[in-house]
Amino acid sequence: MDFSDFLNEKLFVLDDTIKTSSVKGSTDLKLCLVSAISLTDFIKSSLGPKSGDKLIVDENGDIIVTNDGYSIIKYLSRSSKIESDNDNSGNNSYNIGNNINDNNNNNNNNNNNTSSNNQTFSNKSTIERKRFQSIIELLIDTCRTQERLYGDGTTSVLVLVGALCSNAMKLIYEKGIPPHKVVESFQKSLKIALKLLNNYYLPVKTTYDNSNTSIENNCNEITLEKVTQSSLLSKSISFYKKELTNISIQSVNLIFDYCKSIYNNNKIIDSNNNNNINNDINKNNIKIDQKRIKIKCIEGSKLEDTKLIKGVLIKRFFSHKNMPKIIVNSNILVLSCPLEFPKPKTNFSITVNSLEEYESILKVKSQYYQNIIAIIEAIGVTNLVIVCQWGIDQEINQYLSNKKISAVCWVPGDDLERISSINNYIGHCERISEIVMGNDSSNRYIEFSGCTYSSTVTILVRGGSKEMCEETVQCLRDSIHIASGCLKNPKVVPSGGSTELFLYSQFQNQQFFNNSDNNKKEFSTIQIMAMRSWSESLLSIPITLLENGGYDCQDILMKLIKLHNETNINKYYGVDINNIESFDLYSCNQEKLLNENQSIIQDMKFKSWELLGLKKSILKLATETACMLLSIDSFISL
């Protein structure tokens, strides 16, 4: 289905239904809420392990297959801008013509009426698309914040925003509650929910064990590996989640150790100046610089060839064919100046009148080269490798080749900075090698691995196609965000809708809204109604998970709500979509289907998890975005 048809079906059907504005809410508010709901309905099928991917073709013909909410909404914004620009260009010329005809022929009957009707429809179409584009931009800002903070949870944010807008519409246009009352109640509900989550989280064991049996042996223990693997369950490459998890955790641990050493050194310096400073390490104060983790993707191989390089990988080759291609226990010299004869910045000419003058010019040039060679020899190290940001003259290249010194020229500035950060200006590296990717000899790379003080790492992603490599890169970024966030704040909550069901059961309890001191109501009836409506919006997460899995969401949801209301022991129960085994559809019976629905309901305490900060961020951003939309009174298009 084309998205423009989907948009027309959702938006322009409101023409007949919205004829009068509500006393409590404006028509523009309702249109904005419907736009947000229609957008989230389009994206919510990409939530969960059994979700579907979106096949996106951009304006350049490039193909992207993804279920990431932020990626999808970014491309929806692009397509909406293109359609809006095309509509605007056509409408502007059409409107000018109509204005001229109206000024010259004020009394025309049939043609003029038809022209004005077309103009009205065209203007309305443009306004609707501008309104929809504005809603997209608001949601993009929300998803961008979530992606920047935690790298995951963007689809959940969009689904929750749509549910909040849907319930807010019922409160405003059916119950007659003013929008500002709904906003106040939603904000109070958010504060209460965040306090409840502070007593709901589970601790995480952050010590990393790189063994294949570590996860299986500790079934009742929440480890860093399990939490990181949970972030990859809904991805298309979940079959390779164990290997990607190990790569992500190893890279984060290397950067974390480096950042911790820098933090300790700074604390030692501060403690020398002030003896009252506490020297205990607080992980929350250590910032893991994820920019030090570089991801490079090269298609043309299998996914199993993806590996972690404790160093740098650059797309260059040695400057002379006779230079050694593999150097072990090498010393690196990083240069940001050229190893070539200086060239003037302006045009000039030299007149040579004799052979002696020509030989004097060659002598000056030769002396310059000898000075450079003398400086290199004065370093006095063996197995030297020169990494230069600029060019190297052929004479110097020949000398370096004769001395068995390898050199790399024209290294980009960012790669040069990464190499200098792992070695300083003259450093040690265990192995430097020139490798060829595939059968193409022109596709050559130089790998710096095994650095003594590595402050940067590189993840080499391989795949059979460009799309597979890009999806793997996106999954690695998400898992790296989760691993680094778990190291800083090792607190998680169960996923699978269990957290949302717990909050819903707490808000539906009548005693929850009573003041325990004097047994009086702390909230008004309108506030209680709106706050319960906010909690009902949370059920959109487990409902969407069940719908995308193809199960009877009403029956399973009622059982889950009953479990959460019975006792506090069942507060971790949720939906475990991955627990279902495949069965033959033709040989199954009604009893087997009932058992299947029952097996979905699981205690998610030791199944899958989300970061506590991630879940709080989802609730905050979704509620704040919904409150922002509810504060809209009118839409103005200039």
mmCIF file with all atom_site columns, C-alpha atoms in Angstrom, residues 112-296:
data_model
loop_
_atom_site.group_PDB
_atom_site.id
_atom_site.type_symbol
_atom_site.label_atom_id
_atom_site.label_alt_id
_atom_site.label_comp_id
_atom_site.label_asym_id
_atom_site.label_entity_id
_atom_site.label_seq_id
_atom_site.pdbx_PDB_ins_code
_atom_site.Cartn_x
_atom_site.Cartn_y
_atom_site.Cartn_z
_atom_site.occupancy
_atom_site.B_iso_or_equiv
_atom_site.pdbx_formal_charge
_atom_site.auth_seq_id
_atom_site.auth_comp_id
_atom_site.auth_asym_id
_atom_site.auth_atom_id
_atom_site.pdbx_PDB_model_num
ATOM 1   C CA . ASN A 1 112 ? -15.903 30.280  -11.511 1.00 0.00 ? 112 ASN A CA 1
ATOM 2   C CA . ASN A 1 113 ? -17.654 28.020  -8.985  1.00 0.00 ? 113 ASN A CA 1
ATOM 3   C CA . THR A 1 114 ? -15.753 24.998  -10.261 1.00 0.00 ? 114 THR A CA 1
ATOM 4   C CA . SER A 1 115 ? -12.471 26.906  -10.089 1.00 0.00 ? 115 SER A CA 1
ATOM 5   C CA . SER A 1 116 ? -13.122 28.061  -6.520  1.00 0.00 ? 116 SER A CA 1
ATOM 6   C CA . ASN A 1 117 ? -14.038 24.519  -5.452  1.00 0.00 ? 117 ASN A CA 1
ATOM 7   C CA . ASN A 1 118 ? -10.805 23.179  -6.916  1.00 0.00 ? 118 ASN A CA 1
ATOM 8   C CA . GLN A 1 119 ? -8.879  25.958  -5.203  1.00 0.00 ? 119 GLN A CA 1
ATOM 9   C CA . THR A 1 120 ? -10.513 25.163  -1.855  1.00 0.00 ? 120 THR A CA 1
ATOM 10  C CA . PHE A 1 121 ? -9.729  21.465  -2.175  1.00 0.00 ? 121 PHE A CA 1
ATOM 11  C CA . SER A 1 122 ? -6.152  22.212  -3.240  1.00 0.00 ? 122 SER A CA 1
ATOM 12  C CA . ASN A 1 123 ? -5.563  24.600  -0.340  1.00 0.00 ? 123 ASN A CA 1
ATOM 13  C CA . LYS A 1 124 ? -7.061  22.101  2.069   1.00 0.00 ? 124 LYS A CA 1
ATOM 14  C CA . SER A 1 125 ? -4.871  19.329  0.726   1.00 0.00 ? 125 SER A CA 1
ATOM 15  C CA . THR A 1 126 ? -1.769  21.472  1.176   1.00 0.00 ? 126 THR A CA 1
ATOM 16  C CA . ILE A 1 127 ? -2.702  22.446  4.741   1.00 0.00 ? 127 ILE A CA 1
ATOM 17  C CA . GLU A 1 128 ? -3.377  18.831  5.692   1.00 0.00 ? 128 GLU A CA 1
ATOM 18  C CA . ARG A 1 129 ? -0.014  17.751  4.353   1.00 0.00 ? 129 ARG A CA 1
ATOM 19  C CA . LYS A 1 130 ? 1.767   20.599  6.118   1.00 0.00 ? 130 LYS A CA 1
ATOM 20  C CA . ARG A 1 131 ? 0.041   19.663  9.357   1.00 0.00 ? 131 ARG A CA 1
ATOM 21  C CA . PHE A 1 132 ? 1.000   16.032  8.915   1.00 0.00 ? 132 PHE A CA 1
ATOM 22  C CA . GLN A 1 133 ? 4.596   17.011  8.113   1.00 0.00 ? 133 GLN A CA 1
ATOM 23  C CA . SER A 1 134 ? 4.718   19.143  11.279  1.00 0.00 ? 134 SER A CA 1
ATOM 24  C CA . ILE A 1 135 ? 3.577   16.185  13.371  1.00 0.00 ? 135 ILE A CA 1
ATOM 25  C CA . ILE A 1 136 ? 6.256   14.029  11.742  1.00 0.00 ? 136 ILE A CA 1
ATOM 26  C CA . GLU A 1 137 ? 8.941   16.571  12.636  1.00 0.00 ? 137 GLU A CA 1
ATOM 27  C CA . LEU A 1 138 ? 7.785   16.623  16.268  1.00 0.00 ? 138 LEU A CA 1
ATOM 28  C CA . LEU A 1 139 ? 7.945   12.835  16.460  1.00 0.00 ? 139 LEU A CA 1
ATOM 29  C CA . ILE A 1 140 ? 11.349  12.817  14.748  1.00 0.00 ? 140 ILE A CA 1
ATOM 30  C CA . ASP A 1 141 ? 12.734  15.112  17.461  1.00 0.00 ? 141 ASP A CA 1
ATOM 31  C CA . THR A 1 142 ? 11.360  12.737  20.098  1.00 0.00 ? 142 THR A CA 1
ATOM 32  C CA . CYS A 1 143 ? 12.891  9.676   18.436  1.00 0.00 ? 143 CYS A CA 1
ATOM 33  C CA . ARG A 1 144 ? 16.185  11.484  17.889  1.00 0.00 ? 144 ARG A CA 1
ATOM 34  C CA . THR A 1 145 ? 16.459  12.190  21.603  1.00 0.00 ? 145 THR A CA 1
ATOM 35  C CA . GLN A 1 146 ? 15.696  8.566   22.462  1.00 0.00 ? 146 GLN A CA 1
ATOM 36  C CA . GLU A 1 147 ? 18.202  7.319   19.876  1.00 0.00 ? 147 GLU A CA 1
ATOM 37  C CA . ARG A 1 148 ? 20.910  9.647   21.151  1.00 0.00 ? 148 ARG A CA 1
ATOM 38  C CA . LEU A 1 149 ? 20.438  8.678   24.796  1.00 0.00 ? 149 LEU A CA 1
ATOM 39  C CA . TYR A 1 150 ? 19.937  4.914   24.599  1.00 0.00 ? 150 TYR A CA 1
ATOM 40  C CA . GLY A 1 151 ? 20.048  3.854   20.941  1.00 0.00 ? 151 GLY A CA 1
ATOM 41  C CA . ASP A 1 152 ? 16.858  1.775   21.292  1.00 0.00 ? 152 ASP A CA 1
ATOM 42  C CA . GLY A 1 153 ? 13.181  2.097   22.166  1.00 0.00 ? 153 GLY A CA 1
ATOM 43  C CA . THR A 1 154 ? 12.148  4.495   19.384  1.00 0.00 ? 154 THR A CA 1
ATOM 44  C CA . THR A 1 155 ? 9.351   2.230   18.123  1.00 0.00 ? 155 THR A CA 1
ATOM 45  C CA . SER A 1 156 ? 7.981   1.849   21.661  1.00 0.00 ? 156 SER A CA 1
ATOM 46  C CA . VAL A 1 157 ? 7.952   5.630   22.057  1.00 0.00 ? 157 VAL A CA 1
ATOM 47  C CA . LEU A 1 158 ? 5.919   6.063   18.871  1.00 0.00 ? 158 LEU A CA 1
ATOM 48  C CA . VAL A 1 159 ? 3.429   3.332   19.815  1.00 0.00 ? 159 VAL A CA 1
ATOM 49  C CA . LEU A 1 160 ? 2.940   4.854   23.258  1.00 0.00 ? 160 LEU A CA 1
ATOM 50  C CA . VAL A 1 161 ? 2.481   8.357   21.821  1.00 0.00 ? 161 VAL A CA 1
ATOM 51  C CA . GLY A 1 162 ? -0.285  7.062   19.549  1.00 0.00 ? 162 GLY A CA 1
ATOM 52  C CA . ALA A 1 163 ? -2.050  5.327   22.441  1.00 0.00 ? 163 ALA A CA 1
ATOM 53  C CA . LEU A 1 164 ? -1.850  8.438   24.637  1.00 0.00 ? 164 LEU A CA 1
ATOM 54  C CA . CYS A 1 165 ? -3.262  10.605  21.845  1.00 0.00 ? 165 CYS A CA 1
ATOM 55  C CA . SER A 1 166 ? -6.078  8.122   21.226  1.00 0.00 ? 166 SER A CA 1
ATOM 56  C CA . ASN A 1 167 ? -7.129  8.020   24.887  1.00 0.00 ? 167 ASN A CA 1
ATOM 57  C CA . ALA A 1 168 ? -6.773  11.795  25.167  1.00 0.00 ? 168 ALA A CA 1
ATOM 58  C CA . MET A 1 169 ? -9.201  12.228  22.265  1.00 0.00 ? 169 MET A CA 1
ATOM 59  C CA . LYS A 1 170 ? -11.784 10.141  24.109  1.00 0.00 ? 170 LYS A CA 1
ATOM 60  C CA . LEU A 1 171 ? -11.351 12.195  27.269  1.00 0.00 ? 171 LEU A CA 1
ATOM 61  C CA . ILE A 1 172 ? -11.643 15.525  25.462  1.00 0.00 ? 172 ILE A CA 1
ATOM 62  C CA . TYR A 1 173 ? -14.281 14.882  22.802  1.00 0.00 ? 173 TYR A CA 1
ATOM 63  C CA . GLU A 1 174 ? -16.381 12.196  24.521  1.00 0.00 ? 174 GLU A CA 1
ATOM 64  C CA . LYS A 1 175 ? -16.020 12.935  28.238  1.00 0.00 ? 175 LYS A CA 1
ATOM 65  C CA . GLY A 1 176 ? -15.749 16.713  27.798  1.00 0.00 ? 176 GLY A CA 1
ATOM 66  C CA . ILE A 1 177 ? -12.582 17.123  29.887  1.00 0.00 ? 177 ILE A CA 1
ATOM 67  C CA . PRO A 1 178 ? -10.544 20.244  28.987  1.00 0.00 ? 178 PRO A CA 1
ATOM 68  C CA . PRO A 1 179 ? -7.164  19.540  27.352  1.00 0.00 ? 179 PRO A CA 1
ATOM 69  C CA . HIS A 1 180 ? -5.168  21.314  30.077  1.00 0.00 ? 180 HIS A CA 1
ATOM 70  C CA . LYS A 1 181 ? -6.751  19.038  32.692  1.00 0.00 ? 181 LYS A CA 1
ATOM 71  C CA . VAL A 1 182 ? -5.688  16.019  30.673  1.00 0.00 ? 182 VAL A CA 1
ATOM 72  C CA . VAL A 1 183 ? -2.149  17.384  30.393  1.00 0.00 ? 183 VAL A CA 1
ATOM 73  C CA . GLU A 1 184 ? -1.915  17.959  34.157  1.00 0.00 ? 184 GLU A CA 1
ATOM 74  C CA . SER A 1 185 ? -3.174  14.456  34.898  1.00 0.00 ? 185 SER A CA 1
ATOM 75  C CA . PHE A 1 186 ? -0.787  12.870  32.411  1.00 0.00 ? 186 PHE A CA 1
ATOM 76  C CA . GLN A 1 187 ? 2.146   14.695  33.986  1.00 0.00 ? 187 GLN A CA 1
ATOM 77  C CA . LYS A 1 188 ? 1.127   13.583  37.482  1.00 0.00 ? 188 LYS A CA 1
ATOM 78  C CA . SER A 1 189 ? 0.767   10.014  36.254  1.00 0.00 ? 189 SER A CA 1
ATOM 79  C CA . LEU A 1 190 ? 4.270   10.143  34.830  1.00 0.00 ? 190 LEU A CA 1
ATOM 80  C CA . LYS A 1 191 ? 5.761   11.286  38.151  1.00 0.00 ? 191 LYS A CA 1
ATOM 81  C CA . ILE A 1 192 ? 3.972   8.515   40.034  1.00 0.00 ? 192 ILE A CA 1
ATOM 82  C CA . ALA A 1 193 ? 5.042   5.886   37.500  1.00 0.00 ? 193 ALA A CA 1
ATOM 83  C CA . LEU A 1 194 ? 8.693   6.918   37.727  1.00 0.00 ? 194 LEU A CA 1
ATOM 84  C CA . LYS A 1 195 ? 8.575   6.547   41.516  1.00 0.00 ? 195 LYS A CA 1
ATOM 85  C CA . LEU A 1 196 ? 7.019   3.086   41.181  1.00 0.00 ? 196 LEU A CA 1
ATOM 86  C CA . LEU A 1 197 ? 9.775   1.992   38.815  1.00 0.00 ? 197 LEU A CA 1
ATOM 87  C CA . ASN A 1 198 ? 12.415  2.896   41.410  1.00 0.00 ? 198 ASN A CA 1
ATOM 88  C CA . ASN A 1 199 ? 11.122  -0.018  43.528  1.00 0.00 ? 199 ASN A CA 1
ATOM 89  C CA . TYR A 1 200 ? 10.539  -2.361  40.580  1.00 0.00 ? 200 TYR A CA 1
ATOM 90  C CA . TYR A 1 201 ? 13.978  -2.688  38.990  1.00 0.00 ? 201 TYR A CA 1
ATOM 91  C CA . LEU A 1 202 ? 16.346  -5.675  39.144  1.00 0.00 ? 202 LEU A CA 1
ATOM 92  C CA . PRO A 1 203 ? 20.144  -5.524  39.642  1.00 0.00 ? 203 PRO A CA 1
ATOM 93  C CA . VAL A 1 204 ? 22.561  -6.674  36.946  1.00 0.00 ? 204 VAL A CA 1
ATOM 94  C CA . LYS A 1 205 ? 25.848  -8.522  37.315  1.00 0.00 ? 205 LYS A CA 1
ATOM 95  C CA . THR A 1 206 ? 28.235  -6.486  35.178  1.00 0.00 ? 206 THR A CA 1
ATOM 96  C CA . THR A 1 207 ? 31.266  -8.792  35.335  1.00 0.00 ? 207 THR A CA 1
ATOM 97  C CA . TYR A 1 208 ? 31.832  -10.172 31.859  1.00 0.00 ? 208 TYR A CA 1
ATOM 98  C CA . ASP A 1 209 ? 32.567  -13.871 31.266  1.00 0.00 ? 209 ASP A CA 1
ATOM 99  C CA . ASN A 1 210 ? 33.506  -14.604 27.656  1.00 0.00 ? 210 ASN A CA 1
ATOM 100 C CA . SER A 1 211 ? 32.486  -18.256 27.675  1.00 0.00 ? 211 SER A CA 1
ATOM 101 C CA . ASN A 1 212 ? 29.803  -20.082 25.756  1.00 0.00 ? 212 ASN A CA 1
ATOM 102 C CA . THR A 1 213 ? 28.327  -21.714 28.873  1.00 0.00 ? 213 THR A CA 1
ATOM 103 C CA . SER A 1 214 ? 28.136  -18.612 31.052  1.00 0.00 ? 214 SER A CA 1
ATOM 104 C CA . ILE A 1 215 ? 24.589  -17.722 30.030  1.00 0.00 ? 215 ILE A CA 1
ATOM 105 C CA . GLU A 1 216 ? 23.211  -21.266 30.198  1.00 0.00 ? 216 GLU A CA 1
ATOM 106 C CA . ASN A 1 217 ? 24.702  -22.002 33.633  1.00 0.00 ? 217 ASN A CA 1
ATOM 107 C CA . ASN A 1 218 ? 23.318  -18.847 35.269  1.00 0.00 ? 218 ASN A CA 1
ATOM 108 C CA . CYS A 1 219 ? 19.623  -19.164 34.456  1.00 0.00 ? 219 CYS A CA 1
ATOM 109 C CA . ASN A 1 220 ? 18.504  -17.249 37.558  1.00 0.00 ? 220 ASN A CA 1
ATOM 110 C CA . GLU A 1 221 ? 21.069  -14.484 37.274  1.00 0.00 ? 221 GLU A CA 1
ATOM 111 C CA . ILE A 1 222 ? 20.792  -11.306 35.223  1.00 0.00 ? 222 ILE A CA 1
ATOM 112 C CA . THR A 1 223 ? 24.102  -10.693 33.491  1.00 0.00 ? 223 THR A CA 1
ATOM 113 C CA . LEU A 1 224 ? 25.432  -8.105  31.100  1.00 0.00 ? 224 LEU A CA 1
ATOM 114 C CA . GLU A 1 225 ? 25.406  -10.643 28.251  1.00 0.00 ? 225 GLU A CA 1
ATOM 115 C CA . LYS A 1 226 ? 21.724  -11.455 28.740  1.00 0.00 ? 226 LYS A CA 1
ATOM 116 C CA . VAL A 1 227 ? 20.664  -7.823  28.833  1.00 0.00 ? 227 VAL A CA 1
ATOM 117 C CA . THR A 1 228 ? 22.626  -7.032  25.679  1.00 0.00 ? 228 THR A CA 1
ATOM 118 C CA . GLN A 1 229 ? 21.193  -10.057 23.892  1.00 0.00 ? 229 GLN A CA 1
ATOM 119 C CA . SER A 1 230 ? 17.671  -8.939  24.798  1.00 0.00 ? 230 SER A CA 1
ATOM 120 C CA . SER A 1 231 ? 18.171  -5.787  22.740  1.00 0.00 ? 231 SER A CA 1
ATOM 121 C CA . LEU A 1 232 ? 18.767  -7.936  19.624  1.00 0.00 ? 232 LEU A CA 1
ATOM 122 C CA . LEU A 1 233 ? 15.766  -10.271 19.951  1.00 0.00 ? 233 LEU A CA 1
ATOM 123 C CA . SER A 1 234 ? 13.544  -8.156  17.701  1.00 0.00 ? 234 SER A CA 1
ATOM 124 C CA . LYS A 1 235 ? 16.191  -7.644  15.006  1.00 0.00 ? 235 LYS A CA 1
ATOM 125 C CA . SER A 1 236 ? 16.414  -9.497  11.712  1.00 0.00 ? 236 SER A CA 1
ATOM 126 C CA . ILE A 1 237 ? 19.876  -10.829 12.631  1.00 0.00 ? 237 ILE A CA 1
ATOM 127 C CA . SER A 1 238 ? 18.802  -12.263 16.000  1.00 0.00 ? 238 SER A CA 1
ATOM 128 C CA . PHE A 1 239 ? 20.197  -15.634 14.883  1.00 0.00 ? 239 PHE A CA 1
ATOM 129 C CA . TYR A 1 240 ? 23.675  -14.111 15.316  1.00 0.00 ? 240 TYR A CA 1
ATOM 130 C CA . LYS A 1 241 ? 22.953  -12.327 18.592  1.00 0.00 ? 241 LYS A CA 1
ATOM 131 C CA . LYS A 1 242 ? 25.492  -14.212 20.744  1.00 0.00 ? 242 LYS A CA 1
ATOM 132 C CA . GLU A 1 243 ? 28.464  -13.302 18.573  1.00 0.00 ? 243 GLU A CA 1
ATOM 133 C CA . LEU A 1 244 ? 27.365  -9.682  18.175  1.00 0.00 ? 244 LEU A CA 1
ATOM 134 C CA . THR A 1 245 ? 26.798  -9.464  21.924  1.00 0.00 ? 245 THR A CA 1
ATOM 135 C CA . ASN A 1 246 ? 30.348  -10.629 22.652  1.00 0.00 ? 246 ASN A CA 1
ATOM 136 C CA . ILE A 1 247 ? 31.772  -8.119  20.175  1.00 0.00 ? 247 ILE A CA 1
ATOM 137 C CA . SER A 1 248 ? 29.718  -5.266  21.637  1.00 0.00 ? 248 SER A CA 1
ATOM 138 C CA . ILE A 1 249 ? 30.584  -6.027  25.259  1.00 0.00 ? 249 ILE A CA 1
ATOM 139 C CA . GLN A 1 250 ? 34.294  -6.483  24.538  1.00 0.00 ? 250 GLN A CA 1
ATOM 140 C CA . SER A 1 251 ? 34.471  -3.163  22.694  1.00 0.00 ? 251 SER A CA 1
ATOM 141 C CA . VAL A 1 252 ? 32.587  -1.330  25.443  1.00 0.00 ? 252 VAL A CA 1
ATOM 142 C CA . ASN A 1 253 ? 34.748  -2.898  28.167  1.00 0.00 ? 253 ASN A CA 1
ATOM 143 C CA . LEU A 1 254 ? 37.938  -1.805  26.415  1.00 0.00 ? 254 LEU A CA 1
ATOM 144 C CA . ILE A 1 255 ? 36.742  1.790   26.150  1.00 0.00 ? 255 ILE A CA 1
ATOM 145 C CA . PHE A 1 256 ? 35.336  1.664   29.685  1.00 0.00 ? 256 PHE A CA 1
ATOM 146 C CA . ASP A 1 257 ? 38.703  0.549   31.091  1.00 0.00 ? 257 ASP A CA 1
ATOM 147 C CA . TYR A 1 258 ? 40.446  3.353   29.222  1.00 0.00 ? 258 TYR A CA 1
ATOM 148 C CA . CYS A 1 259 ? 37.940  5.973   30.403  1.00 0.00 ? 259 CYS A CA 1
ATOM 149 C CA . LYS A 1 260 ? 38.215  4.599   33.953  1.00 0.00 ? 260 LYS A CA 1
ATOM 150 C CA . SER A 1 261 ? 41.999  4.986   33.879  1.00 0.00 ? 261 SER A CA 1
ATOM 151 C CA . ILE A 1 262 ? 41.640  8.586   32.692  1.00 0.00 ? 262 ILE A CA 1
ATOM 152 C CA . TYR A 1 263 ? 39.065  9.201   35.430  1.00 0.00 ? 263 TYR A CA 1
ATOM 153 C CA . ASN A 1 264 ? 41.379  7.731   38.087  1.00 0.00 ? 264 ASN A CA 1
ATOM 154 C CA . ASN A 1 265 ? 44.310  9.830   36.905  1.00 0.00 ? 265 ASN A CA 1
ATOM 155 C CA . ASN A 1 266 ? 42.201  12.974  37.100  1.00 0.00 ? 266 ASN A CA 1
ATOM 156 C CA . LYS A 1 267 ? 41.040  12.037  40.598  1.00 0.00 ? 267 LYS A CA 1
ATOM 157 C CA . ILE A 1 268 ? 44.632  11.472  41.710  1.00 0.00 ? 268 ILE A CA 1
ATOM 158 C CA . ILE A 1 269 ? 45.563  14.932  40.449  1.00 0.00 ? 269 ILE A CA 1
ATOM 159 C CA . ASP A 1 270 ? 42.536  16.446  42.190  1.00 0.00 ? 270 ASP A CA 1
ATOM 160 C CA . SER A 1 271 ? 43.283  14.568  45.411  1.00 0.00 ? 271 SER A CA 1
ATOM 161 C CA . ASN A 1 272 ? 46.810  15.997  45.456  1.00 0.00 ? 272 ASN A CA 1
ATOM 162 C CA . ASN A 1 273 ? 45.282  19.455  45.356  1.00 0.00 ? 273 ASN A CA 1
ATOM 163 C CA . ASN A 1 274 ? 42.489  18.654  47.806  1.00 0.00 ? 274 ASN A CA 1
ATOM 164 C CA . ASN A 1 275 ? 42.949  15.870  50.350  1.00 0.00 ? 275 ASN A CA 1
ATOM 165 C CA . ASN A 1 276 ? 39.233  15.784  51.216  1.00 0.00 ? 276 ASN A CA 1
ATOM 166 C CA . ILE A 1 277 ? 38.208  14.320  47.859  1.00 0.00 ? 277 ILE A CA 1
ATOM 167 C CA . ASN A 1 278 ? 36.847  10.764  48.023  1.00 0.00 ? 278 ASN A CA 1
ATOM 168 C CA . ASN A 1 279 ? 38.813  8.464   45.726  1.00 0.00 ? 279 ASN A CA 1
ATOM 169 C CA . ASP A 1 280 ? 36.103  5.798   45.312  1.00 0.00 ? 280 ASP A CA 1
ATOM 170 C CA . ILE A 1 281 ? 35.172  5.052   41.718  1.00 0.00 ? 281 ILE A CA 1
ATOM 171 C CA . ASN A 1 282 ? 31.609  5.889   40.812  1.00 0.00 ? 282 ASN A CA 1
ATOM 172 C CA . LYS A 1 283 ? 30.604  4.348   37.499  1.00 0.00 ? 283 LYS A CA 1
ATOM 173 C CA . ASN A 1 284 ? 27.920  6.980   37.024  1.00 0.00 ? 284 ASN A CA 1
ATOM 174 C CA . ASN A 1 285 ? 30.647  9.640   36.840  1.00 0.00 ? 285 ASN A CA 1
ATOM 175 C CA . ILE A 1 286 ? 32.639  7.771   34.178  1.00 0.00 ? 286 ILE A CA 1
ATOM 176 C CA . LYS A 1 287 ? 31.574  8.789   30.699  1.00 0.00 ? 287 LYS A CA 1
ATOM 177 C CA . ILE A 1 288 ? 32.032  6.054   28.095  1.00 0.00 ? 288 ILE A CA 1
ATOM 178 C CA . ASP A 1 289 ? 33.064  7.802   24.902  1.00 0.00 ? 289 ASP A CA 1
ATOM 179 C CA . GLN A 1 290 ? 31.289  5.723   22.258  1.00 0.00 ? 290 GLN A CA 1
ATOM 180 C CA . LYS A 1 291 ? 32.924  7.756   19.490  1.00 0.00 ? 291 LYS A CA 1
ATOM 181 C CA . ARG A 1 292 ? 36.054  5.723   20.162  1.00 0.00 ? 292 ARG A CA 1
ATOM 182 C CA . ILE A 1 293 ? 34.247  2.654   18.798  1.00 0.00 ? 293 ILE A CA 1
ATOM 183 C CA . LYS A 1 294 ? 34.464  2.787   15.006  1.00 0.00 ? 294 LYS A CA 1
ATOM 184 C CA . ILE A 1 295 ? 32.289  0.507   12.875  1.00 0.00 ? 295 ILE A CA 1
ATOM 185 C CA . LYS A 1 296 ? 33.332  -0.254  9.300   1.00 0.00 ? 296 LYS A CA 1
#
